[in-house]
């Protein structure tokens, strides 16, 4: 499974219009493209950082969609009032305890390391990090996406509410420090988001 993430640094005043556009226009358009298996939208209303992620059955399907997706992406960026930055990923891990609910929030952690150690980092995530995260208050689901060529990756963990995510913040930070050291990777960014749209149909990957 593969994913394309589009990060838009939106005008905060345009976020609600952007969410409506992605829900009503973007999602039906991309889900009609062969190989697409859904879409999600993360929103940080304070910074304006919004991330649209589309999932694909194969890397070829993702690449074949590029021409059709480009004008859709450009229009979405206009609606959010910002510029779009695109990244493509392999979905290495996905685990759901249960489906997300209204009010769910996401903590995203961006990392980088030696590309030759990508498999080691993925196995550490599966064998240690994922099991520990399941014990965090409000845990709903987790995923790990990687770019093997660059050694970059991003883990997203969904929680049932902003309150649960806030209460587990210190515990999660301590776990992150231990597990990134074990995996030989370093954290480059940590962000928290509202899960505005959750329509990814990626199967369990552990």
Short mmCIF file of N, CA, C and O in Angstrom, two decimals, residues 23-144:
data_model
loop_
_atom_site.label_atom_id
_atom_site.label_comp_id
_atom_site.label_asym_id
_atom_site.label_seq_id
_atom_site.Cartn_x
_atom_site.Cartn_y
_atom_site.Cartn_z
N UNK A 23 -14.14 17.59 1.32
CA UNK A 23 -15.22 16.62 1.57
C UNK A 23 -16.15 16.48 0.36
O UNK A 23 -16.49 15.37 -0.05
N UNK A 24 -16.55 17.60 -0.21
CA UNK A 24 -17.60 17.60 -1.23
C UNK A 24 -17.08 17.46 -2.67
O UNK A 24 -17.81 16.96 -3.54
N UNK A 25 -15.84 17.90 -2.91
CA UNK A 25 -15.31 17.90 -4.27
C UNK A 25 -14.12 16.98 -4.46
O UNK A 25 -14.08 16.15 -5.37
N UNK A 26 -13.13 17.11 -3.57
CA UNK A 26 -11.89 16.35 -3.75
C UNK A 26 -12.12 14.87 -3.52
O UNK A 26 -11.69 14.02 -4.32
N UNK A 27 -12.76 14.53 -2.41
CA UNK A 27 -12.91 13.12 -2.06
C UNK A 27 -13.66 12.32 -3.13
O UNK A 27 -13.17 11.26 -3.56
N UNK A 28 -14.80 12.78 -3.63
CA UNK A 28 -15.47 12.01 -4.68
C UNK A 28 -14.62 11.90 -5.95
O UNK A 28 -14.64 10.87 -6.63
N UNK A 29 -13.86 12.95 -6.26
CA UNK A 29 -13.05 12.94 -7.48
C UNK A 29 -11.92 11.92 -7.39
O UNK A 29 -11.71 11.12 -8.31
N UNK A 30 -11.19 11.93 -6.28
CA UNK A 30 -10.03 11.02 -6.20
C UNK A 30 -10.47 9.58 -5.96
O UNK A 30 -9.82 8.64 -6.44
N UNK A 31 -11.58 9.38 -5.26
CA UNK A 31 -12.04 8.02 -5.03
C UNK A 31 -12.57 7.37 -6.29
O UNK A 31 -12.74 6.15 -6.35
N UNK A 32 -12.79 8.17 -7.34
CA UNK A 32 -13.18 7.63 -8.63
C UNK A 32 -12.00 7.23 -9.50
O UNK A 32 -12.18 6.69 -10.59
N UNK A 33 -10.79 7.47 -9.03
CA UNK A 33 -9.58 7.13 -9.79
C UNK A 33 -9.20 5.69 -9.46
O UNK A 33 -9.15 5.31 -8.29
N UNK A 34 -8.90 4.87 -10.48
CA UNK A 34 -8.55 3.46 -10.22
C UNK A 34 -7.40 3.32 -9.23
O UNK A 34 -6.39 4.03 -9.33
N UNK A 35 -7.58 2.43 -8.26
CA UNK A 35 -6.54 2.15 -7.29
C UNK A 35 -6.60 2.97 -6.03
O UNK A 35 -5.88 2.67 -5.06
N UNK A 36 -7.44 4.00 -5.99
CA UNK A 36 -7.53 4.82 -4.78
C UNK A 36 -8.36 4.10 -3.72
O UNK A 36 -9.43 3.55 -4.01
N UNK A 37 -7.85 4.09 -2.49
CA UNK A 37 -8.59 3.43 -1.40
C UNK A 37 -8.82 4.40 -0.24
O UNK A 37 -8.74 4.05 0.92
N UNK A 38 -9.14 5.65 -0.60
CA UNK A 38 -9.61 6.58 0.42
C UNK A 38 -8.74 7.79 0.64
O UNK A 38 -7.68 7.96 0.03
N UNK A 39 -9.23 8.62 1.55
CA UNK A 39 -8.63 9.93 1.80
C UNK A 39 -8.83 10.31 3.26
O UNK A 39 -9.84 9.98 3.87
N UNK A 40 -7.85 11.04 3.81
CA UNK A 40 -8.00 11.63 5.14
C UNK A 40 -7.53 13.08 5.09
O UNK A 40 -6.77 13.47 4.20
N UNK A 41 -7.99 13.88 6.05
CA UNK A 41 -7.60 15.28 6.15
C UNK A 41 -7.31 15.63 7.60
O UNK A 41 -8.17 15.46 8.47
N UNK A 42 -6.09 16.09 7.85
CA UNK A 42 -5.67 16.58 9.17
C UNK A 42 -5.60 18.09 9.13
O UNK A 42 -5.11 18.66 8.15
N UNK A 43 -6.03 18.74 10.22
CA UNK A 43 -6.08 20.19 10.27
C UNK A 43 -5.52 20.70 11.59
O UNK A 43 -5.92 20.22 12.66
N UNK A 44 -4.61 21.65 11.52
CA UNK A 44 -4.12 22.36 12.69
C UNK A 44 -4.62 23.80 12.54
O UNK A 44 -4.06 24.59 11.77
N UNK A 45 -5.67 24.15 13.25
CA UNK A 45 -6.30 25.46 13.08
C UNK A 45 -5.41 26.59 13.58
O UNK A 45 -5.57 27.74 13.14
N UNK A 46 -4.50 26.30 14.49
CA UNK A 46 -3.64 27.37 15.01
C UNK A 46 -2.58 27.78 14.01
O UNK A 46 -2.35 28.97 13.79
N UNK A 47 -1.91 26.81 13.41
CA UNK A 47 -0.83 27.13 12.47
C UNK A 47 -1.29 27.22 11.03
O UNK A 47 -0.59 27.79 10.17
N UNK A 48 -2.47 26.64 10.72
CA UNK A 48 -2.95 26.58 9.35
C UNK A 48 -2.42 25.40 8.56
O UNK A 48 -2.72 25.26 7.38
N UNK A 49 -1.65 24.54 9.20
CA UNK A 49 -1.09 23.39 8.49
C UNK A 49 -2.17 22.32 8.31
O UNK A 49 -2.74 21.82 9.27
N UNK A 50 -2.44 21.97 7.06
CA UNK A 50 -3.45 20.98 6.72
C UNK A 50 -2.81 19.92 5.83
O UNK A 50 -2.05 20.25 4.92
N UNK A 51 -3.12 18.64 6.09
CA UNK A 51 -2.52 17.55 5.33
C UNK A 51 -3.61 16.65 4.78
O UNK A 51 -4.36 16.02 5.54
N UNK A 52 -3.70 16.59 3.45
CA UNK A 52 -4.60 15.67 2.76
C UNK A 52 -3.78 14.45 2.35
O UNK A 52 -2.76 14.58 1.69
N UNK A 53 -4.23 13.27 2.74
CA UNK A 53 -3.54 12.03 2.37
C UNK A 53 -4.48 11.13 1.59
O UNK A 53 -5.60 10.86 2.04
N UNK A 54 -4.01 10.68 0.42
CA UNK A 54 -4.76 9.69 -0.34
C UNK A 54 -3.98 8.38 -0.32
O UNK A 54 -2.76 8.37 -0.40
N UNK A 55 -4.69 7.27 -0.20
CA UNK A 55 -4.06 5.94 -0.16
C UNK A 55 -4.33 5.20 -1.46
O UNK A 55 -5.40 5.36 -2.07
N UNK A 56 -3.36 4.35 -1.84
CA UNK A 56 -3.40 3.67 -3.14
C UNK A 56 -3.02 2.21 -2.98
O UNK A 56 -2.16 1.86 -2.18
N UNK A 57 -3.67 1.36 -3.78
CA UNK A 57 -3.44 -0.08 -3.68
C UNK A 57 -2.02 -0.46 -4.07
O UNK A 57 -1.43 -1.39 -3.50
N UNK A 58 -1.45 0.26 -5.05
CA UNK A 58 -0.09 -0.05 -5.52
C UNK A 58 0.65 1.24 -5.81
O UNK A 58 0.04 2.31 -6.00
N UNK A 59 1.98 1.14 -5.87
CA UNK A 59 2.79 2.30 -6.24
C UNK A 59 2.48 2.74 -7.67
O UNK A 59 2.43 3.94 -7.96
N UNK A 60 2.23 1.78 -8.55
CA UNK A 60 1.92 2.12 -9.94
C UNK A 60 0.62 2.91 -10.03
O UNK A 60 0.51 3.88 -10.78
N UNK A 61 -0.39 2.49 -9.27
CA UNK A 61 -1.67 3.21 -9.28
C UNK A 61 -1.48 4.64 -8.80
O UNK A 61 -2.06 5.58 -9.36
N UNK A 62 -0.66 4.82 -7.77
CA UNK A 62 -0.38 6.17 -7.27
C UNK A 62 0.29 7.02 -8.35
O UNK A 62 -0.11 8.16 -8.58
N UNK A 63 1.29 6.46 -9.02
CA UNK A 63 1.99 7.22 -10.05
C UNK A 63 1.09 7.49 -11.26
O UNK A 63 1.13 8.58 -11.83
N UNK A 64 0.26 6.50 -11.62
CA UNK A 64 -0.64 6.69 -12.76
C UNK A 64 -1.67 7.79 -12.50
O UNK A 64 -2.20 8.38 -13.45
N UNK A 65 -1.97 8.05 -11.24
CA UNK A 65 -2.99 9.05 -10.90
C UNK A 65 -2.46 10.48 -10.93
O UNK A 65 -3.24 11.43 -10.84
N UNK A 66 -1.17 10.65 -11.07
CA UNK A 66 -0.54 11.96 -10.86
C UNK A 66 -1.14 13.06 -11.75
O UNK A 66 -1.43 14.16 -11.26
N UNK A 67 -1.34 12.76 -13.02
CA UNK A 67 -1.85 13.78 -13.94
C UNK A 67 -3.27 14.19 -13.57
O UNK A 67 -3.61 15.38 -13.58
N UNK A 68 -4.11 13.22 -13.23
CA UNK A 68 -5.50 13.53 -12.87
C UNK A 68 -5.60 14.25 -11.54
O UNK A 68 -6.48 15.09 -11.34
N UNK A 69 -4.69 13.95 -10.63
CA UNK A 69 -4.76 14.53 -9.29
C UNK A 69 -4.25 15.98 -9.28
O UNK A 69 -4.72 16.80 -8.47
N UNK A 70 -3.33 16.31 -10.16
CA UNK A 70 -2.68 17.63 -10.08
C UNK A 70 -3.67 18.80 -10.08
O UNK A 70 -3.60 19.66 -9.19
N UNK A 71 -4.61 18.89 -11.02
CA UNK A 71 -5.55 20.03 -10.98
C UNK A 71 -6.47 19.99 -9.76
O UNK A 71 -6.88 21.05 -9.25
N UNK A 72 -6.80 18.80 -9.29
CA UNK A 72 -7.62 18.68 -8.07
C UNK A 72 -6.86 19.26 -6.89
O UNK A 72 -7.41 20.00 -6.05
N UNK A 73 -5.56 18.94 -6.80
CA UNK A 73 -4.72 19.44 -5.72
C UNK A 73 -4.57 20.95 -5.80
O UNK A 73 -4.64 21.65 -4.78
N UNK A 74 -4.35 21.46 -6.99
CA UNK A 74 -4.16 22.90 -7.15
C UNK A 74 -5.42 23.67 -6.75
O UNK A 74 -5.33 24.73 -6.10
N UNK A 75 -6.58 23.13 -7.10
CA UNK A 75 -7.84 23.80 -6.72
C UNK A 75 -8.03 23.75 -5.20
O UNK A 75 -8.46 24.74 -4.59
N UNK A 76 -7.69 22.63 -4.58
CA UNK A 76 -7.81 22.53 -3.12
C UNK A 76 -6.90 23.54 -2.43
O UNK A 76 -7.29 24.18 -1.45
N UNK A 77 -5.68 23.69 -2.94
CA UNK A 77 -4.76 24.67 -2.35
C UNK A 77 -5.33 26.07 -2.45
O UNK A 77 -5.21 26.88 -1.52
N UNK A 78 -5.98 26.38 -3.57
CA UNK A 78 -6.61 27.69 -3.73
C UNK A 78 -7.70 27.89 -2.67
O UNK A 78 -7.82 28.97 -2.08
N UNK A 79 -8.49 26.86 -2.45
CA UNK A 79 -9.59 26.97 -1.48
C UNK A 79 -9.06 27.18 -0.07
O UNK A 79 -9.68 27.88 0.75
N UNK A 80 -7.92 26.56 0.25
CA UNK A 80 -7.30 26.75 1.56
C UNK A 80 -6.49 28.04 1.64
O UNK A 80 -6.08 28.45 2.73
N UNK A 81 -6.22 28.64 0.49
CA UNK A 81 -5.45 29.88 0.48
C UNK A 81 -3.98 29.68 0.74
O UNK A 81 -3.31 30.55 1.33
N UNK A 82 -3.42 28.55 0.28
CA UNK A 82 -2.00 28.28 0.52
C UNK A 82 -1.38 27.48 -0.60
O UNK A 82 -2.04 27.12 -1.57
N UNK A 83 -0.09 27.20 -0.46
CA UNK A 83 0.63 26.41 -1.44
C UNK A 83 0.71 24.95 -1.00
O UNK A 83 0.71 24.66 0.20
N UNK A 84 0.81 24.03 -1.98
CA UNK A 84 0.81 22.59 -1.68
C UNK A 84 2.21 22.01 -1.82
O UNK A 84 2.93 22.31 -2.78
N UNK A 85 2.60 21.19 -0.84
CA UNK A 85 3.84 20.42 -0.89
C UNK A 85 3.47 18.94 -0.89
O UNK A 85 2.66 18.51 -0.06
N UNK A 86 4.06 18.16 -1.80
CA UNK A 86 3.65 16.77 -2.00
C UNK A 86 4.76 15.81 -1.61
O UNK A 86 5.94 16.04 -1.90
N UNK A 87 4.37 14.72 -0.93
CA UNK A 87 5.31 13.66 -0.57
C UNK A 87 4.63 12.32 -0.84
O UNK A 87 3.43 12.15 -0.58
N UNK A 88 5.40 11.36 -1.36
CA UNK A 88 4.87 10.02 -1.58
C UNK A 88 5.54 9.04 -0.62
O UNK A 88 6.73 9.15 -0.34
N UNK A 89 4.73 8.07 -0.14
CA UNK A 89 5.16 7.17 0.91
C UNK A 89 4.76 5.73 0.62
O UNK A 89 3.77 5.48 -0.06
N UNK A 90 5.47 4.82 1.24
CA UNK A 90 5.03 3.43 1.39
C UNK A 90 4.34 3.34 2.76
O UNK A 90 4.87 3.82 3.76
N UNK A 91 3.17 2.72 2.80
CA UNK A 91 2.50 2.50 4.08
C UNK A 91 3.06 1.21 4.66
O UNK A 91 2.72 0.11 4.21
N UNK A 92 3.93 1.33 5.65
CA UNK A 92 4.63 0.17 6.19
C UNK A 92 3.83 -0.53 7.29
O UNK A 92 3.91 -1.76 7.43
N UNK A 93 3.07 0.24 8.07
CA UNK A 93 2.32 -0.32 9.20
C UNK A 93 0.99 0.42 9.30
O UNK A 93 0.94 1.65 9.14
N UNK A 94 -0.08 -0.31 9.56
CA UNK A 94 -1.35 0.30 9.93
C UNK A 94 -2.08 -0.65 10.88
O UNK A 94 -2.24 -1.83 10.57
N UNK A 95 -2.48 -0.11 12.02
CA UNK A 95 -3.20 -0.92 13.01
C UNK A 95 -4.34 -0.10 13.60
O UNK A 95 -4.14 1.06 13.99
N UNK A 96 -5.53 -0.70 13.64
CA UNK A 96 -6.69 -0.03 14.25
C UNK A 96 -7.17 -0.83 15.45
O UNK A 96 -7.42 -2.03 15.34
N UNK A 97 -7.34 -0.16 16.57
CA UNK A 97 -8.05 -0.75 17.70
C UNK A 97 -9.55 -0.62 17.46
O UNK A 97 -10.32 -1.54 17.72
N UNK A 98 -9.96 0.54 16.94
CA UNK A 98 -11.35 0.78 16.58
C UNK A 98 -11.39 1.97 15.63
O UNK A 98 -10.42 2.70 15.49
N UNK A 99 -12.51 2.15 14.97
CA UNK A 99 -12.69 3.25 14.05
C UNK A 99 -12.70 4.58 14.80
O UNK A 99 -13.14 4.66 15.95
N UNK A 100 -12.24 5.62 14.12
CA UNK A 100 -12.23 6.94 14.75
C UNK A 100 -13.65 7.45 14.93
O UNK A 100 -14.57 7.08 14.19
N UNK A 101 -13.80 8.33 15.92
CA UNK A 101 -15.10 8.90 16.24
C UNK A 101 -15.05 10.40 16.01
O UNK A 101 -13.99 10.99 15.83
N UNK A 102 -16.22 11.03 16.02
CA UNK A 102 -16.27 12.48 15.90
C UNK A 102 -15.47 13.10 17.05
O UNK A 102 -15.58 12.67 18.20
N UNK A 103 -14.65 14.07 16.72
CA UNK A 103 -13.81 14.71 17.74
C UNK A 103 -12.44 14.09 17.86
O UNK A 103 -11.62 14.54 18.68
N UNK A 104 -12.13 13.08 17.04
CA UNK A 104 -10.82 12.43 17.10
C UNK A 104 -9.72 13.39 16.69
O UNK A 104 -9.93 14.31 15.88
N UNK A 105 -8.53 13.16 17.24
CA UNK A 105 -7.36 13.99 16.95
C UNK A 105 -6.16 13.10 16.66
O UNK A 105 -6.16 11.91 17.00
N UNK A 106 -5.15 13.67 16.03
CA UNK A 106 -4.00 12.91 15.56
C UNK A 106 -2.70 13.59 15.98
O UNK A 106 -2.56 14.81 15.86
N UNK A 107 -1.77 12.78 16.45
CA UNK A 107 -0.41 13.27 16.70
C UNK A 107 0.49 12.71 15.60
O UNK A 107 0.56 11.50 15.41
N UNK A 108 1.14 13.58 14.87
CA UNK A 108 2.06 13.18 13.82
C UNK A 108 3.50 13.39 14.24
O UNK A 108 3.83 14.45 14.80
N UNK A 109 4.35 12.40 14.01
CA UNK A 109 5.77 12.49 14.36
C UNK A 109 6.58 12.19 13.11
O UNK A 109 6.50 11.09 12.56
N UNK A 110 7.37 13.17 12.68
CA UNK A 110 8.23 13.01 11.51
C UNK A 110 9.63 12.63 11.97
O UNK A 110 10.16 13.21 12.93
N UNK A 111 10.23 11.67 11.28
CA UNK A 111 11.55 11.16 11.67
C UNK A 111 12.43 11.02 10.43
O UNK A 111 11.95 11.02 9.29
N UNK A 112 13.73 10.88 10.68
CA UNK A 112 14.65 10.56 9.60
C UNK A 112 15.80 9.74 10.16
O UNK A 112 16.11 9.82 11.36
N UNK A 113 16.41 8.95 9.27
CA UNK A 113 17.52 8.10 9.69
C UNK A 113 18.25 7.56 8.48
O UNK A 113 18.04 7.99 7.34
N UNK A 114 19.09 6.61 8.72
CA UNK A 114 19.88 5.98 7.67
C UNK A 114 18.94 5.14 6.78
O UNK A 114 18.29 4.22 7.28
N UNK A 115 18.87 5.43 5.47
CA UNK A 115 17.97 4.64 4.61
C UNK A 115 18.26 3.14 4.65
O UNK A 115 17.33 2.33 4.49
N UNK A 116 19.51 2.76 4.86
CA UNK A 116 19.85 1.34 4.88
C UNK A 116 19.29 0.63 6.10
O UNK A 116 19.28 -0.60 6.16
N UNK A 117 18.84 1.40 7.11
CA UNK A 117 18.29 0.82 8.34
C UNK A 117 16.76 0.92 8.40
O UNK A 117 16.17 0.78 9.46
N UNK A 118 16.14 1.16 7.25
CA UNK A 118 14.68 1.34 7.24
C UNK A 118 13.95 0.12 7.76
O UNK A 118 13.00 0.23 8.55
N UNK A 119 14.38 -1.07 7.36
CA UNK A 119 13.70 -2.29 7.82
C UNK A 119 13.82 -2.45 9.33
O UNK A 119 12.86 -2.88 10.00
N UNK A 120 14.97 -2.09 9.88
CA UNK A 120 15.15 -2.16 11.34
C UNK A 120 14.20 -1.21 12.04
O UNK A 120 13.58 -1.57 13.06
N UNK A 121 14.07 0.00 11.51
CA UNK A 121 13.17 0.99 12.12
C UNK A 121 11.72 0.51 12.06
O UNK A 121 10.96 0.68 13.03
N UNK A 122 11.34 -0.08 10.94
CA UNK A 122 9.96 -0.58 10.80
C UNK A 122 9.70 -1.71 11.78
O UNK A 122 8.64 -1.75 12.44
N UNK A 123 10.64 -2.62 11.94
CA UNK A 123 10.46 -3.73 12.87
C UNK A 123 10.40 -3.25 14.31
O UNK A 123 9.64 -3.78 15.13
N UNK A 124 11.19 -2.22 14.64
CA UNK A 124 11.12 -1.64 15.99
C UNK A 124 9.74 -1.05 16.25
O UNK A 124 9.17 -1.19 17.33
N UNK A 125 9.22 -0.38 15.24
CA UNK A 125 7.88 0.21 15.37
C UNK A 125 6.84 -0.88 15.63
O UNK A 125 5.98 -0.75 16.50
N UNK A 126 6.94 -1.97 14.86
CA UNK A 126 5.97 -3.06 15.01
C UNK A 126 6.10 -3.77 16.36
O UNK A 126 5.10 -4.08 17.02
N UNK A 127 7.33 -4.03 16.78
CA UNK A 127 7.55 -4.90 17.94
C UNK A 127 7.55 -4.15 19.27
O UNK A 127 7.27 -4.76 20.31
N UNK A 128 7.84 -2.86 19.25
CA UNK A 128 7.92 -2.11 20.50
C UNK A 128 6.96 -0.91 20.52
O UNK A 128 6.10 -0.81 21.39
N UNK A 129 7.15 -0.01 19.56
CA UNK A 129 6.42 1.26 19.60
C UNK A 129 4.91 1.05 19.55
O UNK A 129 4.17 1.64 20.36
N UNK A 130 4.44 0.24 18.62
CA UNK A 130 3.00 0.05 18.45
C UNK A 130 2.36 -0.52 19.70
O UNK A 130 1.31 -0.04 20.15
N UNK A 131 2.98 -1.52 20.28
CA UNK A 131 2.42 -2.14 21.48
C UNK A 131 2.33 -1.14 22.63
O UNK A 131 1.33 -1.10 23.36
N UNK A 132 3.35 -0.30 22.78
CA UNK A 132 3.33 0.69 23.85
C UNK A 132 2.27 1.76 23.59
O UNK A 132 1.59 2.21 24.52
N UNK A 133 2.13 2.19 22.33
CA UNK A 133 1.15 3.23 22.02
C UNK A 133 -0.27 2.76 22.28
O UNK A 133 -1.14 3.56 22.63
N UNK A 134 -0.52 1.47 22.11
CA UNK A 134 -1.87 0.95 22.37
C UNK A 134 -2.29 1.17 23.82
O UNK A 134 -3.49 1.18 24.12
N UNK A 135 -1.32 1.34 24.70
CA UNK A 135 -1.64 1.57 26.10
C UNK A 135 -1.92 3.02 26.44
O UNK A 135 -2.31 3.33 27.58
N UNK A 136 -1.75 3.93 25.50
CA UNK A 136 -2.01 5.34 25.76
C UNK A 136 -3.52 5.60 25.85
O UNK A 136 -4.31 5.01 25.11
N UNK A 137 -3.89 6.50 26.72
CA UNK A 137 -5.30 6.85 26.88
C UNK A 137 -5.89 7.31 25.55
O UNK A 137 -5.32 8.14 24.85
N UNK A 138 -7.04 6.76 25.20
CA UNK A 138 -7.77 7.19 24.01
C UNK A 138 -7.25 6.64 22.70
O UNK A 138 -7.71 7.06 21.63
N UNK A 139 -6.31 5.68 22.74
CA UNK A 139 -5.72 5.16 21.51
C UNK A 139 -6.80 4.60 20.59
O UNK A 139 -7.66 3.82 21.01
N UNK A 140 -6.72 4.99 19.33
CA UNK A 140 -7.67 4.53 18.32
C UNK A 140 -6.95 3.73 17.22
O UNK A 140 -7.33 2.61 16.94
N UNK A 141 -5.90 4.32 16.63
CA UNK A 141 -5.19 3.65 15.54
C UNK A 141 -3.82 4.29 15.36
O UNK A 141 -3.55 5.38 15.88
N UNK A 142 -2.96 3.60 14.59
CA UNK A 142 -1.62 4.12 14.32
C UNK A 142 -1.16 3.66 12.95
O UNK A 142 -1.54 2.59 12.48
N UNK A 143 -0.34 4.49 12.33
CA UNK A 143 0.24 4.11 11.04
C UNK A 143 1.68 4.61 10.97
O UNK A 143 2.06 5.56 11.65
N UNK A 144 2.46 3.94 10.13
CA UNK A 144 3.82 4.37 9.84
C UNK A 144 3.99 4.37 8.33
O UNK A 144 3.79 3.35 7.67
#
